[in-house]
Short mmCIF file of C-alpha atoms in Angstrom, two decimals:
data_model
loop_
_atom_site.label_atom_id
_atom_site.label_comp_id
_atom_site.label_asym_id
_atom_site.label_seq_id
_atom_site.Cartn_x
_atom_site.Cartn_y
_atom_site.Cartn_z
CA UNK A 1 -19.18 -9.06 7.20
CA UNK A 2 -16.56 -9.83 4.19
CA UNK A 3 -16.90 -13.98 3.54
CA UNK A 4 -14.36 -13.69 1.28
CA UNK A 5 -10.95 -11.89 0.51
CA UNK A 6 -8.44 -11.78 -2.11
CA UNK A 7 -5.06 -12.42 -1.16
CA UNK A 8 -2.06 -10.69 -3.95
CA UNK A 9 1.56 -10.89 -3.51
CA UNK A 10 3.72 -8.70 -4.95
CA UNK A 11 7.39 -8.91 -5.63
CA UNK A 12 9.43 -5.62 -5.78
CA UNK A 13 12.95 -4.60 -6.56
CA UNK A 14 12.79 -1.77 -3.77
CA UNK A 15 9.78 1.08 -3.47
CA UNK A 16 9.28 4.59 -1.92
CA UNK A 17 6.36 5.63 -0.26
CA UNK A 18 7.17 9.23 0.91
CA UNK A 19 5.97 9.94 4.90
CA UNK A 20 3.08 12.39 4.95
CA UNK A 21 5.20 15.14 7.10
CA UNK A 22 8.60 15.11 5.21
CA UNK A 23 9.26 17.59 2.42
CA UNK A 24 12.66 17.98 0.92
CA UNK A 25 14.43 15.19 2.47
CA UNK A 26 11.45 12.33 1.20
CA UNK A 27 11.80 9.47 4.22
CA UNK A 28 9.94 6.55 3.15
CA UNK A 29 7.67 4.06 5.09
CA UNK A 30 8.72 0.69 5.96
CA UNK A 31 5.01 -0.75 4.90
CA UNK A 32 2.76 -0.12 1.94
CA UNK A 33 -0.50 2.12 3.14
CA UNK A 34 -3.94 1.93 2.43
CA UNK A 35 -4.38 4.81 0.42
CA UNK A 36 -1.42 3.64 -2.03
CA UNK A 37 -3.28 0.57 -2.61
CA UNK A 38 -6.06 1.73 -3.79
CA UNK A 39 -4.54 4.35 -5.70
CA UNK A 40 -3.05 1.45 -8.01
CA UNK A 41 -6.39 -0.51 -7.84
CA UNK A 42 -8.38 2.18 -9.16
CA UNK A 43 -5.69 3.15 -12.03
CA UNK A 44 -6.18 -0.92 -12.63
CA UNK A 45 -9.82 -0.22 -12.69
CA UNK A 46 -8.78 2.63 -15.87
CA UNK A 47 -6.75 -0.08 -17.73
CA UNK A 48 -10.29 -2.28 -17.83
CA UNK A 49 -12.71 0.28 -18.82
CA UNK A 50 -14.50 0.20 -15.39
CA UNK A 51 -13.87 3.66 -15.15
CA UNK A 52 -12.67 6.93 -16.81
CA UNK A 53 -10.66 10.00 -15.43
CA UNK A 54 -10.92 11.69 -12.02
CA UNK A 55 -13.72 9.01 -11.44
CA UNK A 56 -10.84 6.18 -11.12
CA UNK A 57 -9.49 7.83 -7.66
CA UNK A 58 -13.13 7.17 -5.72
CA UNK A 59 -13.84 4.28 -7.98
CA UNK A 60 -12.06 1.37 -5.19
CA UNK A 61 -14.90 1.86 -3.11
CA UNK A 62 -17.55 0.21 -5.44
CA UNK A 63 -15.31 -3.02 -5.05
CA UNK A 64 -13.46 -3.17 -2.12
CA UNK A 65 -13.87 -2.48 2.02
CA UNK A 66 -10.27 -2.39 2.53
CA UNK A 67 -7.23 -2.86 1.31
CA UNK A 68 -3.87 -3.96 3.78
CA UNK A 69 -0.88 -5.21 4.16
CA UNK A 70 -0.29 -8.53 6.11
CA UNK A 71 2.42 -10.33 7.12
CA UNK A 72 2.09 -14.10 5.87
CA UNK A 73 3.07 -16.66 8.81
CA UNK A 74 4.98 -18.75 6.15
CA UNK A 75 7.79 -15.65 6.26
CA UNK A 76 7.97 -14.51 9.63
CA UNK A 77 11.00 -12.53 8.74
CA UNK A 78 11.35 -9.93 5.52
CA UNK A 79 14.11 -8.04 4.45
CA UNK A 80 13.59 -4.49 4.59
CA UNK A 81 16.91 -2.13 4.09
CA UNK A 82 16.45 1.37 3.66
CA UNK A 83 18.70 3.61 1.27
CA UNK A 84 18.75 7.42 0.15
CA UNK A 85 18.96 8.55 -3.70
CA UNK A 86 19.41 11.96 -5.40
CA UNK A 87 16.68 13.08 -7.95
CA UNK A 88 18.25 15.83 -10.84
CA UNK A 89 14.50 16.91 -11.91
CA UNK A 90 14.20 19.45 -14.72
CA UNK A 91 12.03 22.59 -13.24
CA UNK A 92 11.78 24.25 -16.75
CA UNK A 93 9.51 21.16 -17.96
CA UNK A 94 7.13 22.26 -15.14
CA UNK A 95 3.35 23.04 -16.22
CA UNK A 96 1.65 26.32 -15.76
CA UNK A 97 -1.90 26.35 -16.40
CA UNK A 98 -2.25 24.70 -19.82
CA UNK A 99 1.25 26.18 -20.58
CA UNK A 100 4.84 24.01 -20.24
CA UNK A 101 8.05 26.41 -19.69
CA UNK A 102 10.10 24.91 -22.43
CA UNK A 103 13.83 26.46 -22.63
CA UNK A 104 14.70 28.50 -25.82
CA UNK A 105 18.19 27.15 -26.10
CA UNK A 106 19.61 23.76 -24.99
CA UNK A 107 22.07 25.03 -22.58
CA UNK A 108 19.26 26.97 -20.20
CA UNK A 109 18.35 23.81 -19.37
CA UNK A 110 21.03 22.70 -16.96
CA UNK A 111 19.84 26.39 -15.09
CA UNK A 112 16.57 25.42 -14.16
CA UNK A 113 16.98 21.91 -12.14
CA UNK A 114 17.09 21.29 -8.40
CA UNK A 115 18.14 17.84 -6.58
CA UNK A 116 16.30 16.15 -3.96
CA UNK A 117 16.56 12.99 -1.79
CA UNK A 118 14.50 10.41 -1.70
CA UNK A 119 14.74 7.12 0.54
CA UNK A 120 13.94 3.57 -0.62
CA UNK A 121 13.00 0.62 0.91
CA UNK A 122 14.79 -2.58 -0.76
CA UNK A 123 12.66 -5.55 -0.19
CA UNK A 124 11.91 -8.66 -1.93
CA UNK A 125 7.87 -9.02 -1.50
CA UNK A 126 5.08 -8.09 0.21
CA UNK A 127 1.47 -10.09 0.86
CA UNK A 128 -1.94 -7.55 0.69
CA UNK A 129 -5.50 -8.59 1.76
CA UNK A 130 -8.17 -7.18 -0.41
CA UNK A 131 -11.99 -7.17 1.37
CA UNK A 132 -14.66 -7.49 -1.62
CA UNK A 133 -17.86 -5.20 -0.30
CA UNK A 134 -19.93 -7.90 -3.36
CA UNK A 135 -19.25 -10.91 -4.27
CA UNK A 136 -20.53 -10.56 -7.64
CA UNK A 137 -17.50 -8.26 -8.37
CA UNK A 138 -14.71 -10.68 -7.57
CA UNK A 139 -13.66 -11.49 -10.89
CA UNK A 140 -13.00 -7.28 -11.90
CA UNK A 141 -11.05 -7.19 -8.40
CA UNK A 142 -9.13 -9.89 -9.41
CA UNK A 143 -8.32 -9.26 -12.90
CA UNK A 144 -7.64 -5.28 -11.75
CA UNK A 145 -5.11 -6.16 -9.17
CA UNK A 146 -2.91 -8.22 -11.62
CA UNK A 147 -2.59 -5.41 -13.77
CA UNK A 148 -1.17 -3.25 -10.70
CA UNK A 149 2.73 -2.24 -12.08
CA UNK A 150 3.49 0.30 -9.67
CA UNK A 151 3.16 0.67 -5.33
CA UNK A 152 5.01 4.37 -4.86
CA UNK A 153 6.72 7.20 -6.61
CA UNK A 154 6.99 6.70 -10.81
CA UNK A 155 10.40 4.14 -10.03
CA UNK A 156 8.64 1.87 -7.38
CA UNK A 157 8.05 -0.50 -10.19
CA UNK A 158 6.40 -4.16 -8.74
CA UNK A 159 5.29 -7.59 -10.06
CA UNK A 160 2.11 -9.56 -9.11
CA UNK A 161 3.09 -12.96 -9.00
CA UNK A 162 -0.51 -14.36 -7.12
CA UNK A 163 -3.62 -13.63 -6.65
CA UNK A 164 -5.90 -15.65 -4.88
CA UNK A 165 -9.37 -15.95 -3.00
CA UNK A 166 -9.47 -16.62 0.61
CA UNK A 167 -12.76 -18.15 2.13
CA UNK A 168 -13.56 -16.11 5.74
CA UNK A 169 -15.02 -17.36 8.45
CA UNK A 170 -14.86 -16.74 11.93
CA UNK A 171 -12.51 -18.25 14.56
CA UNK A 172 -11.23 -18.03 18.29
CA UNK A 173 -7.66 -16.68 17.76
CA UNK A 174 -7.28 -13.65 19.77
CA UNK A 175 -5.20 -11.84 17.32
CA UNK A 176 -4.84 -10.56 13.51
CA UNK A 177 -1.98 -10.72 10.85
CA UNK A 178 -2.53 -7.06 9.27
CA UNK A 179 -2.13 -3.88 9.51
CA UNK A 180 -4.84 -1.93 11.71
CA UNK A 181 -6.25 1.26 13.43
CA UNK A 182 -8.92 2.25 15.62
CA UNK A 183 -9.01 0.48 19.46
CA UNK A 184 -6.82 -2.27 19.63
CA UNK A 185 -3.99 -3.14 21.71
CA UNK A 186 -1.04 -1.86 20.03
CA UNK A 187 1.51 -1.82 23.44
CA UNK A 188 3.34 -4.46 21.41
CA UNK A 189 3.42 -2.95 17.67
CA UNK A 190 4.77 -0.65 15.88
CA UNK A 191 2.57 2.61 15.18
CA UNK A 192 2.84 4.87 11.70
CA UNK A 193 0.74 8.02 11.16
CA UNK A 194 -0.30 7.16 7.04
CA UNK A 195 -3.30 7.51 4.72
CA UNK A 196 -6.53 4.95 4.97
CA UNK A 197 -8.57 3.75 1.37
CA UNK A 198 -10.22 7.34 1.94
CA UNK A 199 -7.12 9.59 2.19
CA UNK A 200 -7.77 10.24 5.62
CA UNK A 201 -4.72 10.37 8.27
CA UNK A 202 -5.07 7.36 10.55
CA UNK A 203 -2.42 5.77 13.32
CA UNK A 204 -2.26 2.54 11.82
CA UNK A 205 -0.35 -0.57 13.97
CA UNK A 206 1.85 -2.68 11.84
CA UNK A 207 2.24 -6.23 12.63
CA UNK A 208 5.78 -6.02 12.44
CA UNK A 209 9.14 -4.96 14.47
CA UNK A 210 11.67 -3.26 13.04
CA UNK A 211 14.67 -4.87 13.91
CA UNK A 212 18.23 -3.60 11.94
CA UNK A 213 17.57 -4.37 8.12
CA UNK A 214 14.17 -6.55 8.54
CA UNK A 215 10.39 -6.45 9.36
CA UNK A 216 9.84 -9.45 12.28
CA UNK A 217 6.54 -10.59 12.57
CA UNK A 218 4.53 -9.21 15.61
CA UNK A 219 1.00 -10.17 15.58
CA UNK A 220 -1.42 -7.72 16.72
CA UNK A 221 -3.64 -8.43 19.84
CA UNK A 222 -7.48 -7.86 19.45
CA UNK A 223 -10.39 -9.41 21.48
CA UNK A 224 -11.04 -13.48 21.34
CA UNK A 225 -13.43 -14.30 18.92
CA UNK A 226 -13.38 -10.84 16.94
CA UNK A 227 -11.31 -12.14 14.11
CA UNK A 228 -12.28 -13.76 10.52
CA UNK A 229 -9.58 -16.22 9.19
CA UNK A 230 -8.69 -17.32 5.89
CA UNK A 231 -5.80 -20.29 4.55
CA UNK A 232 -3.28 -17.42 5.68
CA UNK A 233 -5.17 -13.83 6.65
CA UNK A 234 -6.69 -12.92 9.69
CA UNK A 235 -8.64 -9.90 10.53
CA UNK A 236 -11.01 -8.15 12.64
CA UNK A 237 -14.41 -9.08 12.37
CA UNK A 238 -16.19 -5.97 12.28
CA UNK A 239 -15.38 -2.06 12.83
CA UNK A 240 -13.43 0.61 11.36
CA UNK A 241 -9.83 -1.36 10.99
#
């Protein structure tokens, strides 16, 4: 059981985190997923030395349980407006083995590109809960995640503006503040098929409603007495969340 979790907030101009099943037409998800998150931790973990390579992508789970978004009480309501954009990529850049098909003449180069659209989500910050599997390695967790720069495709560019420890201890609410999967009661929440910290697909409730162009806190129901609570997290006690 985690006694302690890191809180960061992160402040974006807009981000797109392409849905599993799309293809051409890239739909994004409202919400940052698991798998995302530690994708940027463990490049975080490259920029400190703590690891090197292919290692980096596995390396998360020597530091952290889980990694989620929440919704912070404080901002019940966030702005979350979608919006489509057309990406001219250059084909003839494309590797091939160890081989890049560079264009002989400056003009070919216009013959070799293809267009696709990609939707973004415009919205001004987001709050993540960070579960430390040793205390000892708070400080690395802490300096990795301010180093994070990026939360999507190469333009969904972010800022850390906090990060923060939250003490954990257990309480009698009868619901949690964060995203979650596995047997809960999710009749009044939102559900997304995404990615958990180990790539796997998962049906994940948000604790959020879409309503028009925000995210409205919805607080997901779980069983009295199952939850740990921090200064502004909670979340399930034990399980596979």
């Amino acid at each position: 059981m985690p006694s302690v979790a890191i809180i960061s907030k992160i402040k974006f101009p807009f981000f797109s985190l392409k849905h599993i099943e799309s293809y051409q037409v890239a739909v994004s998800y409202p919400v940052i997923f698991p798998s995302t998150l530690v994708g940027a931790f463990g490049y975080a973990l490259s920029l400190l030395g703590e690891c090197k390579g292919d290692e980096c992508s596995k390396a998360y789970s020597n530091y952290i349980l889980k990694a989620r978004e929440f919704v912070n009480e404080s901002r019940r309501t966030i702005i979350s407006s979608k919006f489509p954009v057309i990406l001219k990529r250059f084909r003839t850049l494309e590797r091939e083995g160890n081989n890049y098909n560079l264009p002989e003449k400056i003009d070919e180069i216009s013959k070799s590109t293809d267009a696709m659209v990609r939707e973004y989500v415009f919205t001004p910050e987001r709050d993540f809960v960070f579960t430390v599997k040793n205390d000892k390695e708070i400080d690395v967790v802490k300096k990795a995640l301010r180093l994070i720069d990026r939360l999507g495709d190469s333009e969904s560019l972010v800022s850390v503006i906090d990060v923060r420890e939250e003490e954990l201890t257990e309480c009698t609410y009868n619901n949690v503040n964060v995203m979650v999967k596995g047997e809960f009661n999710f009749t009044e929440n939102t559900l997304l098929l995404g990615l958990d910290e180990n790539g796997n697909k998962s049906l994940f409730a948000i604790p959020y409603k879409i309503v028009d162009y925000s995210l409205v806190y919805s607080p997901i129901q779980v069983k009295k007495g199952n939850v740990l609570c921090g200064k502004s997290v909670r979340i399930p006690k034990g399980g596979d969340w």
